[in-house]
């Protein structure tokens, strides 16, 4: 398709794709009535050790490893179309130079270099995502990642045709980057951070994209919503034509933790916070930050209990979740400042019996990164809670970061949660998330995978960079905290609403995709898009994509709403402002500045 004529529908028109044992203390003996009571206590659990082997689904290569391409091809053959499978893989490359490789990435596959700089690990070849498995349509190329590598593409251009939850971080492409599938079919992504692309980035058919704190040679085109913050070489601000939203810097950022090798030792690097960030963190060699030895981490394997994970945290260990699916029957509790919970290969946490999967205390500097929360069949009130309700401590010096932490409700099976992600701690940075109530797969239906709210922000001074939230039964995002900021938002309203009454919000037609609370006096957001595709009842009308109190301190820049092929319509863009969507033409209705 041409870059000037976005296709209708995205993945939407395609239909479906393919116990902890409590410690018992103080039990009286039968003779207690006749003798002094004696207390019998179980011995405390043996201390857990840090470090250890990363398990069978972490494949570590060095330049002398034989048969690398064959092993990459084996993993890809297994994962290429396994959209809702249980396979999880991390492909790790030690520093050095590799030649003649093409690492094709399927679902739940992460590839990463193990140097401190991307340039420490150079592949003369490609890291490829394409859409042959789905007839050239890239809109379901979810859950895969590339990090910390330098690429010299075989033909000068690397293809990275991804959709949501597929970050491209700390990458150096010594050539061009093509974000579209072969044949330039539908595509709906995506996210780049802390990367350098020496040549041109060509999104072609990509409907939206967010690029943060990077360096690019040039950018080819835009379809609906292309957002840049802190990007050297970004196109100038020009929304809506071309649809570029460009901020010179990112207000606050702190890159994702990553695994690397120092000699024969694995370590985890913790990048430092940047204020007013622009460009890559690694341009002058060693990045700023600190590191931890693997011995400070409990290296978890699938099958471990939540009680054991919590014991490790209580001992002062961090968590490294190796690839696989983890079931938890109680919340993983992160109570210590500075704790790192890092997943490899899309490690997936499933809460059982309606528990919250992970809860973070109101403490400084927690880093959550690189894992998927998959709702269980019993409704959870929340899946991720960052800070308890009412959290109020100042974390501006050392915020909590939530990076590449993804949520799925339904799709792989029945799943339900009232609220997916609750951000209660002040100054939290949510840097790239996709919070998704599934629209295809198994366990999908208006009431089957019921999930009313996607992301709820109660904490003040929260920043979201790269916020993807889709298909919730009511509000996708609700923001009640003061002084919140969002740079880039992508949304689709739920496809499967059975009729107008099902989405009626009092006297208002439908729930906004992004709602700022009535009591908020300061909020700012840039580059926000909401799409509707009400395919069960195309006559549904949504009042607006965005809703907020009308006051000077609540400001929006570069908003758009789109009806995909006329399946439902928006009356306005934000509140009562903005033209209605345009019938079946799939043409954005835009507002450049509000109020």
XYZ file of C-alpha atoms in Angstrom:
595
model
C 0.000 0.000 0.000
C 1.155 3.553 -0.509
C 2.265 5.618 2.451
C -0.300 8.264 1.622
C -3.281 5.921 1.746
C -3.677 4.110 5.051
C -5.578 0.843 4.845
C -8.830 0.314 6.625
C -9.005 -1.824 9.647
C -5.665 -2.859 11.088
C -5.854 -6.339 12.636
C -9.476 -5.552 13.305
C -11.028 -6.632 10.033
C -9.267 -9.955 10.054
C -11.237 -11.731 12.767
C -9.506 -14.195 15.028
C -5.975 -15.318 14.464
C -5.139 -18.024 14.467
C 0.957 -22.670 46.899
C 2.431 -21.305 49.717
C 2.324 -23.281 53.051
C 1.699 -20.991 56.057
C 3.957 -21.189 59.079
C 1.877 -22.540 61.971
C 3.002 -21.323 65.370
C 1.720 -21.902 68.888
C -0.148 -25.174 68.439
C -0.782 -26.643 71.897
C -0.027 -30.285 72.644
C -2.827 -32.542 73.935
C -1.210 -32.366 77.397
C -1.382 -28.593 77.456
C -4.056 -28.581 80.151
C -1.867 -30.533 82.549
C 1.550 -29.069 81.743
C 3.052 -25.698 80.892
C 2.272 -24.827 77.322
C 5.096 -25.355 74.887
C 5.259 -23.678 71.528
C 6.311 -25.698 68.511
C 7.623 -23.622 65.618
C 8.656 -24.753 62.255
C 12.192 -23.942 61.347
C 12.478 -20.849 59.165
C 12.893 -21.632 55.487
C 16.439 -22.123 54.326
C 17.917 -18.966 52.821
C 17.658 -18.804 49.059
C 20.789 -18.370 47.002
C 21.234 -15.753 44.315
C 22.624 -16.336 40.846
C 22.724 -19.618 38.991
C 21.911 -20.985 35.584
C 19.489 -19.069 33.346
C 17.655 -22.199 32.251
C 17.011 -23.995 28.976
C 15.125 -21.196 27.212
C 17.938 -18.655 27.475
C 20.291 -19.407 24.586
C 23.709 -17.770 24.950
C 25.945 -17.502 21.900
C 29.485 -16.306 21.316
C 31.199 -15.829 17.944
C 32.709 -19.333 18.150
C 29.404 -21.109 18.836
C 28.714 -23.597 16.032
C 25.350 -23.758 14.282
C 23.977 -20.414 15.459
C 21.790 -19.927 12.390
C 20.323 -23.415 12.705
C 19.400 -22.794 16.335
C 17.831 -19.417 15.506
C 15.800 -21.060 12.756
C 14.591 -23.781 15.128
C 13.286 -21.255 17.617
C 11.637 -19.214 14.881
C 9.932 -22.278 13.390
C 8.417 -22.981 16.803
C 7.428 -19.393 17.616
C 6.559 -17.846 14.253
C 2.805 -18.295 14.547
C 2.499 -19.337 18.221
C 0.593 -16.207 19.166
C -0.994 -17.702 22.260
C 1.464 -20.512 22.909
C 3.529 -21.120 26.040
C 6.996 -21.031 24.446
C 9.287 -18.237 25.687
C 12.878 -17.579 24.530
C 15.739 -15.158 25.100
C 18.560 -15.195 22.528
C 21.669 -13.604 24.043
C 24.855 -12.762 22.136
C 28.138 -12.209 23.910
C 30.282 -9.274 22.710
C 32.039 -9.827 19.427
C 31.341 -9.906 15.717
C 28.923 -12.298 14.031
C 28.582 -12.679 10.284
C 25.943 -13.975 7.928
C 23.080 -14.275 10.431
C 19.387 -13.589 9.946
C 17.628 -13.822 13.302
C 13.921 -13.994 12.470
C 11.864 -13.319 15.583
C 8.526 -14.926 16.326
C 6.243 -14.543 19.329
C 7.698 -14.254 22.855
C 11.254 -14.089 21.539
C 13.797 -11.509 22.706
C 17.202 -11.004 21.157
C 19.874 -8.969 22.939
C 23.574 -8.262 23.019
C 25.513 -8.768 26.232
C 27.816 -5.757 26.048
C 27.593 -2.455 27.881
C 27.190 -0.733 24.509
C 25.285 -1.961 21.458
C 28.499 -1.570 19.470
C 30.154 -4.255 21.619
C 28.058 -6.893 19.815
C 27.855 -6.526 16.041
C 25.833 -8.732 13.708
C 26.688 -8.468 10.030
C 23.221 -9.563 9.034
C 19.663 -8.934 10.152
C 17.210 -9.160 13.020
C 13.997 -9.596 11.088
C 10.297 -9.366 11.840
C 8.010 -9.939 8.860
C 4.451 -11.173 8.430
C 4.588 -14.195 6.149
C 2.777 -16.228 8.804
C -0.212 -13.874 8.494
C -0.362 -13.304 4.750
C 1.678 -10.128 4.831
C -0.319 -8.425 7.581
C 1.867 -7.213 10.468
C -0.876 -5.991 12.804
C -0.577 -9.037 15.080
C 3.216 -9.157 15.352
C 3.111 -8.672 19.129
C 5.411 -9.686 22.023
C 8.987 -9.726 20.715
C 11.967 -7.454 21.243
C 15.465 -6.492 20.140
C 17.959 -4.804 22.451
C 21.593 -3.796 22.731
C 22.913 -4.902 19.339
C 24.636 -3.265 16.381
C 23.374 -4.427 12.988
C 25.028 -4.134 9.584
C 22.071 -5.232 7.439
C 22.869 -7.604 4.604
C 21.217 -5.453 1.942
C 21.540 -2.140 3.771
C 18.045 -2.216 5.323
C 16.792 -4.131 8.368
C 13.072 -5.056 8.455
C 11.235 -4.619 11.781
C 7.531 -4.951 10.935
C 5.971 -5.134 14.375
C 2.765 -4.234 16.169
C 2.300 -3.578 19.905
C 4.554 -4.844 22.724
C 7.615 -5.141 20.479
C 10.272 -2.690 21.712
C 13.428 -1.839 19.781
C 15.822 -0.567 22.489
C 19.514 0.342 22.570
C 19.975 -0.713 18.966
C 22.470 0.635 16.432
C 21.431 0.069 12.814
C 24.312 0.858 10.478
C 21.947 1.344 7.574
C 18.210 1.853 7.107
C 15.254 0.511 9.121
C 12.027 -0.590 7.395
C 9.038 -0.832 9.749
C 6.634 -2.385 7.213
C 6.128 -5.997 6.142
C 7.109 -7.358 2.758
C 4.482 -6.157 0.335
C 3.768 -3.121 2.563
C 0.580 -4.569 4.044
C -1.142 -3.335 7.193
C 1.043 -2.534 10.195
C 0.281 -1.095 13.607
C 3.217 -0.410 15.960
C 5.451 0.550 17.625
C 8.297 1.825 19.865
C 11.980 2.741 19.541
C 14.141 4.052 22.408
C 17.829 4.792 23.061
C 18.710 3.724 19.514
C 20.757 5.044 16.623
C 19.668 4.431 13.044
C 22.377 5.803 10.793
C 20.183 5.851 7.703
C 16.500 6.363 7.079
C 13.585 5.025 9.112
C 10.753 4.079 6.757
C 7.439 3.431 8.546
C 5.534 3.154 5.235
C 2.216 1.527 6.278
C 2.721 1.862 10.043
C -0.309 3.660 11.419
C 1.405 5.066 14.515
C 4.838 5.033 16.146
C 6.690 6.531 19.122
C 10.443 7.156 19.128
C 12.211 8.367 22.281
C 15.743 9.570 23.102
C 17.361 8.351 19.897
C 19.368 9.479 16.845
C 18.105 8.927 13.314
C 19.413 9.864 9.894
C 15.956 10.722 8.581
C 12.284 9.715 8.799
C 10.349 8.903 5.627
C 6.616 9.387 6.187
C 3.666 9.323 8.556
C 0.215 7.764 8.363
C -1.841 8.785 11.421
C 0.297 9.529 14.484
C 4.101 9.693 14.617
C 5.523 11.030 17.891
C 9.134 11.887 18.767
C 10.673 13.089 22.010
C 14.389 13.693 22.517
C 15.220 12.423 19.014
C 18.113 13.932 17.083
C 17.181 13.980 13.399
C 13.424 13.842 14.022
C 11.178 15.662 11.561
C 9.891 19.066 12.603
C 6.584 19.499 14.410
C 3.848 19.515 11.751
C 0.729 17.715 13.044
C -1.675 16.981 11.417
C -0.038 17.153 7.995
C 2.304 15.338 8.098
C 1.157 13.876 11.433
C 4.406 14.533 13.316
C 4.420 15.510 16.996
C 7.970 16.449 17.981
C 9.271 17.357 21.442
C 12.884 18.462 21.622
C 13.526 16.512 24.824
C 11.900 13.903 27.047
C 11.121 15.455 30.464
C 12.436 12.521 32.529
C 13.686 9.131 31.411
C 15.637 6.204 32.788
C 16.448 3.373 30.448
C 15.425 -0.210 31.068
C 17.758 -2.481 33.096
C 19.649 -4.983 30.968
C 21.779 -8.100 31.332
C 25.447 -7.965 30.258
C 28.664 -9.901 30.782
C 31.765 -8.708 32.568
C 34.476 -11.300 32.088
C 32.788 -14.604 32.868
C 30.121 -12.994 35.065
C 26.568 -11.973 34.246
C 25.581 -8.594 35.662
C 22.523 -6.339 35.387
C 23.118 -2.720 34.427
C 20.839 -0.063 35.927
C 20.914 3.078 33.778
C 20.841 6.456 35.502
C 17.926 8.872 35.356
C 18.114 11.684 32.820
C 16.226 14.971 32.916
C 15.576 16.780 29.649
C 16.917 13.761 27.775
C 17.941 13.840 24.130
C 19.839 11.271 22.092
C 21.247 7.909 23.196
C 22.748 7.078 26.589
C 25.674 5.114 25.125
C 27.086 7.559 22.585
C 30.268 8.198 24.571
C 30.999 4.602 25.494
C 30.056 3.322 28.925
C 26.590 4.578 29.882
C 25.915 6.290 33.207
C 24.499 4.081 35.909
C 25.308 1.282 38.308
C 25.326 -2.494 38.081
C 24.536 -5.540 40.170
C 26.058 -9.032 40.005
C 23.725 -11.888 39.157
C 24.384 -13.229 42.662
C 22.154 -10.417 43.960
C 19.211 -11.839 41.971
C 17.021 -14.812 42.669
C 17.030 -16.512 39.277
C 13.485 -17.833 39.019
C 12.260 -20.723 36.903
C 8.664 -21.486 35.901
C 6.971 -23.566 38.587
C 8.403 -21.600 41.490
C 5.760 -20.463 43.972
C 4.827 -16.900 44.828
C 5.848 -17.697 48.410
C 9.377 -18.473 47.246
C 9.555 -15.312 45.137
C 8.423 -13.309 48.152
C 10.955 -15.061 50.377
C 13.697 -14.053 47.937
C 12.496 -10.444 47.977
C 12.282 -10.458 51.788
C 15.895 -11.663 51.912
C 16.967 -8.612 49.927
C 17.382 -10.328 46.582
C 16.165 -8.924 43.290
C 14.175 -11.084 40.853
C 15.260 -12.319 37.440
C 12.386 -14.183 35.788
C 13.718 -16.607 33.183
C 11.497 -17.352 30.171
C 8.289 -19.252 30.855
C 4.856 -18.998 32.450
C 4.576 -18.437 36.230
C 1.380 -19.015 38.211
C 1.048 -17.070 41.475
C -1.526 -17.716 44.202
C -0.669 -14.572 46.152
C 0.729 -11.192 45.092
C 4.440 -10.834 44.447
C 5.268 -8.109 46.960
C 8.012 -5.595 46.253
C 8.487 -3.730 49.535
C 12.139 -2.649 49.386
C 13.407 0.520 47.699
C 15.573 -0.068 44.662
C 14.285 -3.567 43.941
C 14.647 -4.820 40.365
C 12.175 -7.290 38.826
C 13.480 -8.121 35.356
C 11.949 -10.639 32.982
C 13.720 -12.383 30.118
C 12.016 -13.690 26.987
C 8.546 -12.383 27.893
C 8.328 -14.236 31.197
C 4.593 -14.357 31.921
C 2.868 -14.106 35.305
C -0.656 -15.507 35.671
C -2.560 -14.729 38.903
C -4.641 -17.611 40.230
C -7.860 -17.331 42.240
C -8.360 -13.641 41.516
C -5.272 -12.282 43.293
C -3.315 -9.209 42.216
C -0.191 -10.445 40.438
C 2.281 -7.855 41.720
C 2.151 -5.105 44.340
C 4.802 -2.443 44.926
C 5.093 -0.502 48.191
C 5.394 3.288 48.290
C 9.195 3.212 48.071
C 11.880 4.760 45.888
C 13.487 3.434 42.776
C 11.767 0.143 42.015
C 12.395 -1.079 38.457
C 9.853 -3.394 36.833
C 10.799 -4.482 33.317
C 10.322 -7.051 30.624
C 7.405 -9.269 31.574
C 3.794 -10.014 30.672
C 0.865 -10.143 33.111
C -1.811 -12.506 31.815
C -5.155 -12.363 33.646
C -6.525 -15.587 35.089
C -10.095 -16.925 34.753
C -11.140 -15.659 38.201
C -11.554 -11.884 38.224
C -8.656 -9.942 39.785
C -9.414 -6.478 41.198
C -6.073 -5.316 39.762
C -3.189 -7.058 37.991
C -0.417 -4.577 38.826
C -0.516 -2.112 41.711
C 2.337 0.405 41.901
C 2.066 1.898 45.370
C -0.845 1.240 47.717
C -4.002 3.357 47.512
C -3.276 6.766 49.007
C 0.479 6.611 48.355
C 1.885 10.117 48.689
C 5.666 10.035 49.204
C 7.897 12.169 46.978
C 9.919 9.957 44.611
C 11.156 12.665 42.273
C 14.835 11.919 42.965
C 14.465 8.191 42.358
C 11.192 7.233 40.666
C 9.773 3.797 40.077
C 9.889 2.742 36.429
C 7.518 0.342 34.650
C 9.104 -0.596 31.305
C 8.019 -3.171 28.756
C 5.541 -4.525 31.299
C 2.568 -5.723 29.281
C -0.935 -6.834 30.254
C -3.240 -9.237 28.457
C -6.802 -10.148 29.364
C -8.121 -13.063 27.349
C -6.733 -14.398 24.086
C -4.640 -17.219 25.519
C -7.665 -18.373 27.542
C -10.318 -16.982 29.798
C -9.165 -13.915 31.739
C -10.843 -11.196 33.777
C -9.682 -8.162 35.767
C -11.527 -5.053 36.875
C -8.463 -2.789 36.540
C -5.300 -3.862 34.789
C -2.748 -1.380 36.095
C -3.142 1.022 39.031
C -0.385 3.638 39.398
C -0.640 5.127 42.884
C 2.968 6.151 43.640
C 4.024 9.678 42.777
C 6.593 10.335 40.019
C 6.248 6.852 38.507
C 7.463 6.588 34.907
C 5.476 4.192 32.725
C 7.777 3.753 29.746
C 6.208 1.625 27.035
C 3.328 -0.612 27.943
C 0.599 -2.372 26.001
C -2.449 -3.068 28.147
C -4.777 -5.196 26.060
C -8.194 -6.692 26.508
C -8.008 -9.274 23.738
C -10.173 -8.904 20.656
C -9.214 -12.307 19.212
C -7.992 -15.687 20.395
C -9.797 -17.860 22.937
C -11.803 -16.686 25.935
C -12.940 -13.541 24.141
C -16.369 -11.905 24.424
C -17.995 -8.769 25.834
C -18.617 -10.485 29.176
C -16.231 -13.446 28.781
C -13.009 -11.439 29.201
C -14.655 -8.598 31.055
C -12.216 -5.814 31.969
C -13.688 -2.408 32.730
C -10.564 -0.275 33.159
C -7.115 -0.442 31.620
C -4.764 2.005 33.367
C -5.839 4.075 36.376
C -3.406 6.770 37.545
C -4.038 8.081 41.045
C -0.520 9.265 41.848
C 0.637 12.808 41.226
C 3.478 13.734 38.848
C 3.281 10.483 36.835
C 4.812 10.419 33.351
C 3.800 7.969 30.607
C 6.009 7.640 27.530
C 4.577 5.229 24.983
C 1.133 4.307 26.324
C -0.823 1.675 24.370
C -4.168 0.688 25.966
C -6.958 -1.042 24.053
C -10.472 -2.492 24.062
C -11.624 -2.069 27.664
C -15.308 -2.338 28.486
C -15.391 1.140 30.023
C -12.505 3.663 30.338
C -9.183 2.608 28.830
C -7.254 5.262 30.808
C -8.461 7.241 33.823
C -6.094 9.880 35.208
C -6.860 11.341 38.627
C -3.389 12.426 39.733
C -2.208 16.000 39.434
C 0.484 17.178 36.992
C 0.375 13.980 34.928
C 1.998 13.901 31.498
C 1.640 11.520 28.562
C 3.792 11.491 25.444
C 2.110 9.258 22.839
C -1.090 7.284 23.379
C -2.589 4.654 21.086
C -6.035 3.203 21.634
C -8.836 1.238 20.068
C -12.194 1.130 21.747
C -13.620 -2.359 22.335
C -14.810 -3.902 19.079
C -17.320 -6.241 20.598
C -19.820 -3.946 22.306
C -23.173 -5.539 21.462
C -25.130 -2.288 21.161
C -25.249 1.384 22.149
C -26.752 0.621 25.548
C -23.807 -1.574 26.479
C -21.396 1.360 26.350
C -23.727 4.085 27.581
C -22.033 6.178 30.281
C -24.939 7.865 32.024
C -26.099 10.524 29.606
C -22.845 10.301 27.619
C -22.475 8.114 24.545
C -19.607 5.807 25.390
C -16.622 5.932 27.736
C -13.718 8.079 26.601
C -10.496 6.284 25.742
C -8.561 8.723 27.952
C -10.384 10.460 30.779
C -8.820 13.116 33.028
C -10.601 13.388 36.377
C -12.877 16.330 37.044
C -10.779 17.510 40.003
C -7.481 17.595 38.089
C -6.104 21.122 37.687
C -2.847 20.339 35.830
C -2.286 17.726 33.115
C -0.544 17.726 29.721
C -0.455 15.227 26.873
C 0.991 15.078 23.373
C 0.225 12.861 20.382
C -2.896 10.873 21.338
C -4.998 8.718 19.025
C -8.191 6.711 19.539
C -9.807 4.486 16.918
C -13.183 2.764 16.873
C -14.188 -0.413 15.089
C -17.558 -1.436 16.476
C -17.924 -4.485 14.274
C -20.766 -6.140 16.208
C -22.963 -3.036 15.954
C -21.542 -0.511 13.459
C -24.290 1.994 14.369
C -22.701 2.703 17.785
C -21.787 6.353 18.363
C -18.992 7.416 20.713
C -19.298 11.009 21.978
C -15.536 11.654 22.013
C -12.222 9.886 22.243
C -10.948 12.115 25.058
C -12.591 13.761 28.067
C -11.111 16.275 30.502
C -12.070 19.258 32.635
C -11.881 22.473 30.649
C -9.382 24.656 32.480
C -6.100 26.337 31.484
C -3.843 23.882 33.320
C -5.232 20.829 31.513
C -3.699 20.886 28.038
C -3.677 18.527 25.071
C -1.623 18.705 21.902
C -2.180 16.810 18.634
C -5.232 14.598 19.127
C -6.990 12.390 16.603
C -9.939 10.012 16.401
C -10.683 7.642 13.516
C -13.566 5.406 12.558
C -12.118 2.342 10.857
C -14.224 1.885 7.755
C -17.304 3.440 9.318
C -17.750 0.789 11.997
C -19.020 3.176 14.644
C -18.418 6.922 14.764
C -17.077 9.652 17.047
C -19.097 12.834 17.435
C -16.092 14.836 18.634
C -12.385 14.494 19.375
C -12.235 15.855 22.949
C -15.257 16.881 24.993
C -17.423 18.845 22.566
C -14.494 19.971 20.414
C -13.472 18.574 17.034
C -15.374 17.453 13.976
C -17.132 14.096 13.819
C -15.430 11.243 12.013
C -16.037 10.959 8.298
C -18.347 8.084 7.471
C -16.537 5.139 5.925
C -13.464 7.042 4.764
C -11.124 6.138 7.671
C -9.979 9.758 7.779
C -8.711 11.169 11.082
C -10.549 13.977 12.797
C -7.951 16.100 14.571
C -7.510 18.781 17.215
C -4.099 20.469 17.335
C -4.473 22.185 20.694
C -6.966 22.018 23.556
C -8.352 24.055 25.149
